[in-house]
Amino acid sequence: MNIPIKTLQCFLTLVETENFTRAAQKCFITQPTLSKIIQRLEESLGETLLIRNNQKVELTQAGQLFEHSAREILGQWHRLQEDMSNLSGLKSGRLRLGVCPMMSSLIIGLMTSYRKRYPGVELQMYEYGGFGCEQALLNNSLDIAFTALPTTHETELINQPLTKYPLLACLPEAHPLAAKSYLSWQDFEPYPFILYNEDFSLAKLINRLSRKAGVQLNIAFRSGQWDFLATMVEADMGLAILPEPICQKLSNSKLVFRPMQPALTWDLALIWRQNLPLTPAANALLELSKQKA
């Protein structure tokens, strides 16, 4: 069985877009050409990989197995290309980097330094929540990622701590709790709470620590955008917990911020896959982060 790398790339693009038209556009081929590529792939494997309908395509059981193997093969191919192109030093290549949206502005300095030092490396940045970064690493779709600790897949991933910031309670300036100098988990119980989307590491951390304190948060809304989350708090739709750097961006709002007791921190780190060597480009980013620490 001889399956070209291009075929694997087309298949995974189709899986991600769930639509032949969009996948063909992303692969820079026509839709009939993509259909023929997938048809030949299925004939070669002797299995139906996709369930086709008018709205989207879905994976069969065989398709799910093939997707996992295809991601592994493409990941290894990417690593081989990186190793071969950098035998004489990191002059070119591609870095597949995962970034949690809330961290974007905090890593600009490091990424600027990296770009200046390694101008020949193409940076491909993907925005995921913390859990999404972990899944992409385990699928071999990323080389390394910025996220917040702790990770969910602790035994399958390695981390390099970068820095930590206080987590602060966020509430409207006229709120009754604004008179307190600090807040405890119990203070949140009578009020609606606004939390990050479920794939955010910070959402998992807040849920875990509140339950540990014996508090069941009354989650009224979720958002993946910190500015929208803050706007909802300002509109008195609920309370939230935000990292200090985000709070500093909201200094002109009608919000107040209070420390938590016991104190909470947002611990940022680089994470990568256990038992899988870093690509030269990813290792260079890791080493540069240690120098900047």
Coordinates of C-alpha atoms in Angstrom, one line a residue:
M1 CA 0.0 0.0 0.0
N2 CA 1.5 3.3 -1.1
I3 CA -0.3 6.4 0.2
P4 CA 1.3 9.8 -0.7
I5 CA 1.8 12.3 2.1
K6 CA -0.3 14.7 0.1
T7 CA -3.2 12.3 0.4
L8 CA -2.9 12.2 4.1
Q9 CA -2.8 16.0 4.3
C10 CA -6.0 16.2 2.1
F11 CA -7.8 13.6 4.3
L12 CA -7.0 15.5 7.5
T13 CA -8.0 18.8 6.0
L14 CA -11.3 17.3 5.1
V15 CA -11.7 15.9 8.6
E16 CA -11.0 19.3 10.1
T17 CA -13.3 21.3 7.8
E18 CA -16.0 18.5 7.6
N19 CA -16.8 19.8 4.1
F20 CA -15.4 18.9 0.7
T21 CA -15.7 22.4 -0.8
R22 CA -13.9 24.1 2.1
A23 CA -11.3 21.3 2.3
A24 CA -10.6 21.6 -1.5
Q25 CA -10.1 25.4 -1.1
K26 CA -7.6 24.9 1.7
C27 CA -5.7 22.2 -0.3
F28 CA -5.7 24.5 -3.4
I29 CA -7.4 21.8 -5.5
T30 CA -10.8 21.4 -7.1
Q31 CA -13.6 19.6 -5.3
P32 CA -13.8 16.8 -7.9
T33 CA -10.0 16.3 -7.5
L34 CA -10.4 16.0 -3.7
S35 CA -13.3 13.5 -4.1
K36 CA -11.1 11.3 -6.4
I37 CA -8.2 11.5 -3.9
I38 CA -10.5 10.3 -1.1
Q39 CA -12.1 7.6 -3.3
R40 CA -8.7 6.2 -4.3
L41 CA -7.6 6.2 -0.6
E42 CA -10.7 4.3 0.4
E43 CA -10.2 1.8 -2.4
S44 CA -6.6 1.3 -1.5
L45 CA -7.5 0.6 2.2
G46 CA -10.6 -1.4 1.3
E47 CA -12.5 0.5 3.9
T48 CA -15.1 3.4 3.9
L49 CA -13.5 6.2 5.9
L50 CA -16.3 8.9 5.6
I51 CA -20.0 9.1 5.9
R52 CA -21.1 11.7 3.4
N53 CA -24.3 13.8 3.6
N54 CA -25.4 17.2 2.4
Q55 CA -24.4 19.1 5.5
K56 CA -21.0 17.6 6.5
V57 CA -18.8 14.5 6.4
E58 CA -18.3 12.3 9.4
L59 CA -15.7 9.6 10.2
T60 CA -16.6 6.0 10.3
Q61 CA -14.9 3.7 12.8
A62 CA -12.2 2.9 10.2
G63 CA -11.9 6.6 9.5
Q64 CA -11.3 7.4 13.2
L65 CA -8.5 4.8 13.3
F66 CA -7.0 6.1 10.1
E67 CA -7.2 9.7 11.3
H68 CA -5.1 8.9 14.4
S69 CA -2.4 7.1 12.3
A70 CA -2.4 9.8 9.6
R71 CA -1.7 12.5 12.2
E72 CA 1.2 10.4 13.6
I73 CA 2.6 9.8 10.2
L74 CA 2.4 13.5 9.2
G75 CA 3.9 14.5 12.6
Q76 CA 6.9 12.1 12.1
W77 CA 7.3 13.4 8.5
H78 CA 7.4 17.0 9.7
R79 CA 10.0 16.1 12.3
L80 CA 12.1 14.3 9.7
Q81 CA 12.0 17.3 7.4
E82 CA 13.0 19.6 10.3
D83 CA 15.9 17.3 11.4
M84 CA 17.2 17.0 7.8
S85 CA 17.0 20.7 7.0
N86 CA 18.8 21.7 10.2
L87 CA 21.7 19.3 10.2
S88 CA 24.1 22.3 10.0
G89 CA 22.2 24.5 12.5
L90 CA 18.8 26.1 12.8
K91 CA 18.6 28.1 9.6
S92 CA 15.1 27.2 8.3
G93 CA 12.1 25.1 9.1
R94 CA 8.7 25.4 10.6
L95 CA 7.5 25.7 14.2
R96 CA 4.0 24.5 14.9
L97 CA 3.2 26.5 18.1
G98 CA 0.1 26.3 20.2
V99 CA -1.0 29.4 22.2
C100 CA -3.9 29.9 24.6
P101 CA -5.7 33.1 23.6
M102 CA -5.4 34.8 27.0
M103 CA -1.6 34.4 26.8
S104 CA -1.0 35.9 23.4
S105 CA 0.0 39.4 24.6
L106 CA 2.3 38.0 27.3
I107 CA 4.5 36.0 24.9
I108 CA 5.1 38.8 22.4
G109 CA 8.6 39.7 23.8
L110 CA 9.8 36.1 23.7
M111 CA 8.4 35.5 20.2
T112 CA 10.0 38.8 18.9
S113 CA 13.4 37.6 20.2
Y114 CA 12.9 34.2 18.6
R115 CA 12.0 35.8 15.3
K116 CA 15.1 38.0 15.3
R117 CA 17.4 35.1 16.3
Y118 CA 15.9 32.6 13.8
P119 CA 14.5 34.6 10.9
G120 CA 14.4 31.6 8.6
V121 CA 12.0 29.6 10.7
E122 CA 8.3 29.9 9.7
L123 CA 6.1 30.3 12.7
Q124 CA 2.7 28.6 12.5
M125 CA 0.7 29.7 15.5
Y126 CA -2.6 27.9 16.5
E127 CA -4.9 29.3 19.2
Y128 CA -6.4 26.7 21.4
G129 CA -7.6 26.5 25.0
G130 CA -5.2 24.6 27.3
F131 CA -6.9 21.3 26.8
G132 CA -7.0 21.9 23.0
C133 CA -3.2 22.4 23.1
E134 CA -2.7 19.2 24.9
Q135 CA -4.8 17.2 22.5
A136 CA -3.0 18.8 19.5
L137 CA 0.3 17.8 21.0
L138 CA -0.8 14.3 21.6
N139 CA -2.1 14.1 18.0
N140 CA 1.3 15.3 16.8
S141 CA -0.3 18.4 15.3
L142 CA 1.9 20.8 17.3
D143 CA 5.5 20.8 18.3
I144 CA 5.2 22.7 21.5
A145 CA 2.7 25.0 23.2
F146 CA 2.2 27.8 25.7
T147 CA -0.4 27.0 28.3
A148 CA -1.3 27.3 32.0
L149 CA -0.5 24.6 34.6
P150 CA -1.6 22.1 35.7
T151 CA -2.0 20.0 32.5
T152 CA -4.7 17.3 32.3
H153 CA -2.4 14.7 30.6
E154 CA 0.4 15.0 33.2
T155 CA 2.0 11.6 32.5
E156 CA 2.1 12.2 28.7
L157 CA 3.5 15.7 28.6
I158 CA 6.5 17.6 29.9
N159 CA 6.4 21.2 31.1
Q160 CA 8.9 24.0 31.5
P161 CA 7.5 26.7 33.9
L162 CA 7.9 30.2 32.6
T163 CA 6.2 32.7 35.0
K164 CA 3.2 33.1 37.3
Y165 CA 0.7 35.8 38.0
P166 CA -1.8 36.4 40.8
L167 CA -5.4 35.5 40.0
L168 CA -7.8 38.3 41.2
A169 CA -11.5 38.4 41.8
C170 CA -13.3 40.7 39.4
L171 CA -16.5 42.4 40.4
P172 CA -18.5 45.6 39.6
E173 CA -17.3 48.6 41.6
A174 CA -20.7 49.0 43.3
H175 CA -20.9 45.3 44.3
P176 CA -21.4 44.5 48.0
L177 CA -18.2 42.4 48.0
A178 CA -16.2 45.4 46.8
A179 CA -15.9 46.6 50.4
K180 CA -13.8 43.5 51.3
S181 CA -10.0 43.6 51.1
Y182 CA -9.9 40.0 49.8
L183 CA -12.4 37.3 48.8
S184 CA -12.7 33.6 49.7
W185 CA -14.3 30.9 47.6
Q186 CA -17.4 31.0 49.9
D187 CA -18.0 34.7 48.9
F188 CA -18.9 33.6 45.4
E189 CA -21.6 31.1 46.4
P190 CA -24.6 33.6 46.4
Y191 CA -23.8 35.1 43.1
P192 CA -23.7 34.1 39.4
F193 CA -20.2 33.3 38.2
I194 CA -18.8 33.8 34.7
L195 CA -16.2 31.2 33.7
Y196 CA -14.0 30.5 30.7
N197 CA -14.8 27.9 28.2
E198 CA -14.4 24.3 29.3
D199 CA -11.2 23.7 27.3
F200 CA -9.4 26.5 29.1
S201 CA -6.8 25.3 31.7
L202 CA -7.9 28.2 33.9
A203 CA -11.5 27.0 33.9
K204 CA -10.3 23.6 35.0
L205 CA -8.2 25.1 37.7
I206 CA -11.0 27.3 39.1
N207 CA -13.4 24.4 39.1
R208 CA -10.9 22.1 40.9
L209 CA -10.0 24.6 43.6
S210 CA -13.5 25.8 44.3
R211 CA -14.7 22.2 44.7
K212 CA -11.7 21.5 47.0
A213 CA -12.9 24.4 49.1
G214 CA -16.4 22.8 49.2
V215 CA -18.0 25.5 47.0
Q216 CA -20.2 24.8 44.0
L217 CA -20.0 27.8 41.7
N218 CA -23.2 29.0 40.1
I219 CA -21.9 29.2 36.5
A220 CA -24.2 31.5 34.6
F221 CA -22.1 32.2 31.5
R222 CA -19.0 31.0 29.7
S223 CA -16.7 32.8 27.3
G224 CA -13.4 32.3 25.6
Q225 CA -12.8 36.1 25.3
W226 CA -11.5 37.8 28.4
D227 CA -12.7 41.3 27.3
F228 CA -16.3 40.0 26.8
L229 CA -16.1 38.2 30.1
A230 CA -15.1 41.5 31.8
T231 CA -17.9 43.3 30.0
M232 CA -20.4 40.9 31.4
V233 CA -19.0 41.5 34.9
E234 CA -19.2 45.2 34.4
A235 CA -22.9 44.8 33.4
D236 CA -23.4 43.0 36.8
M237 CA -24.2 39.7 35.1
G238 CA -21.9 37.8 37.5
L239 CA -18.5 37.7 39.1
A240 CA -15.2 36.3 37.7
I241 CA -11.6 35.5 38.4
L242 CA -9.0 37.0 36.0
P243 CA -5.2 36.9 35.8
E244 CA -3.5 40.1 37.0
P245 CA -2.1 41.1 33.5
I246 CA -5.7 41.0 32.1
C247 CA -6.9 43.1 35.1
Q248 CA -4.3 45.7 34.3
K249 CA -5.7 46.0 30.8
L250 CA -9.1 46.9 32.3
S251 CA -7.9 49.8 34.5
N252 CA -10.3 52.2 32.8
S253 CA -13.4 50.0 33.4
K254 CA -15.9 50.3 36.2
L255 CA -14.5 47.1 37.8
V256 CA -12.6 46.4 41.0
F257 CA -10.2 43.6 41.6
R258 CA -9.5 41.8 44.9
P259 CA -6.9 39.2 45.8
M260 CA -8.1 35.7 46.8
Q261 CA -7.6 34.1 50.2
P262 CA -5.8 31.7 50.0
A263 CA -3.8 33.3 47.2
L264 CA -4.2 31.9 43.7
T265 CA -1.7 32.1 40.8
W266 CA -1.8 31.6 37.1
D267 CA 1.2 29.5 36.3
L268 CA 2.3 29.7 32.6
A269 CA 4.5 27.1 31.0
L270 CA 5.7 25.6 27.7
I271 CA 4.5 22.0 27.3
W272 CA 5.5 19.3 24.8
R273 CA 5.0 15.6 24.3
Q274 CA 6.7 13.0 26.6
N275 CA 9.0 10.5 24.9
L276 CA 9.1 12.4 21.6
P277 CA 12.2 14.5 20.8
L278 CA 11.6 18.2 20.2
T279 CA 12.2 19.5 16.7
P280 CA 15.2 21.8 16.4
A281 CA 12.9 24.8 16.1
A282 CA 10.9 23.9 19.2
N283 CA 14.0 23.2 21.2
A284 CA 15.4 26.6 20.2
L285 CA 12.3 28.2 21.6
L286 CA 12.6 26.2 24.8
E287 CA 16.2 27.2 25.3
L288 CA 15.4 30.9 24.6
S289 CA 12.6 30.8 27.1
K290 CA 15.1 29.6 29.8
Q291 CA 17.5 32.4 29.0
K292 CA 14.6 35.0 29.3
A293 CA 13.4 33.5 32.6

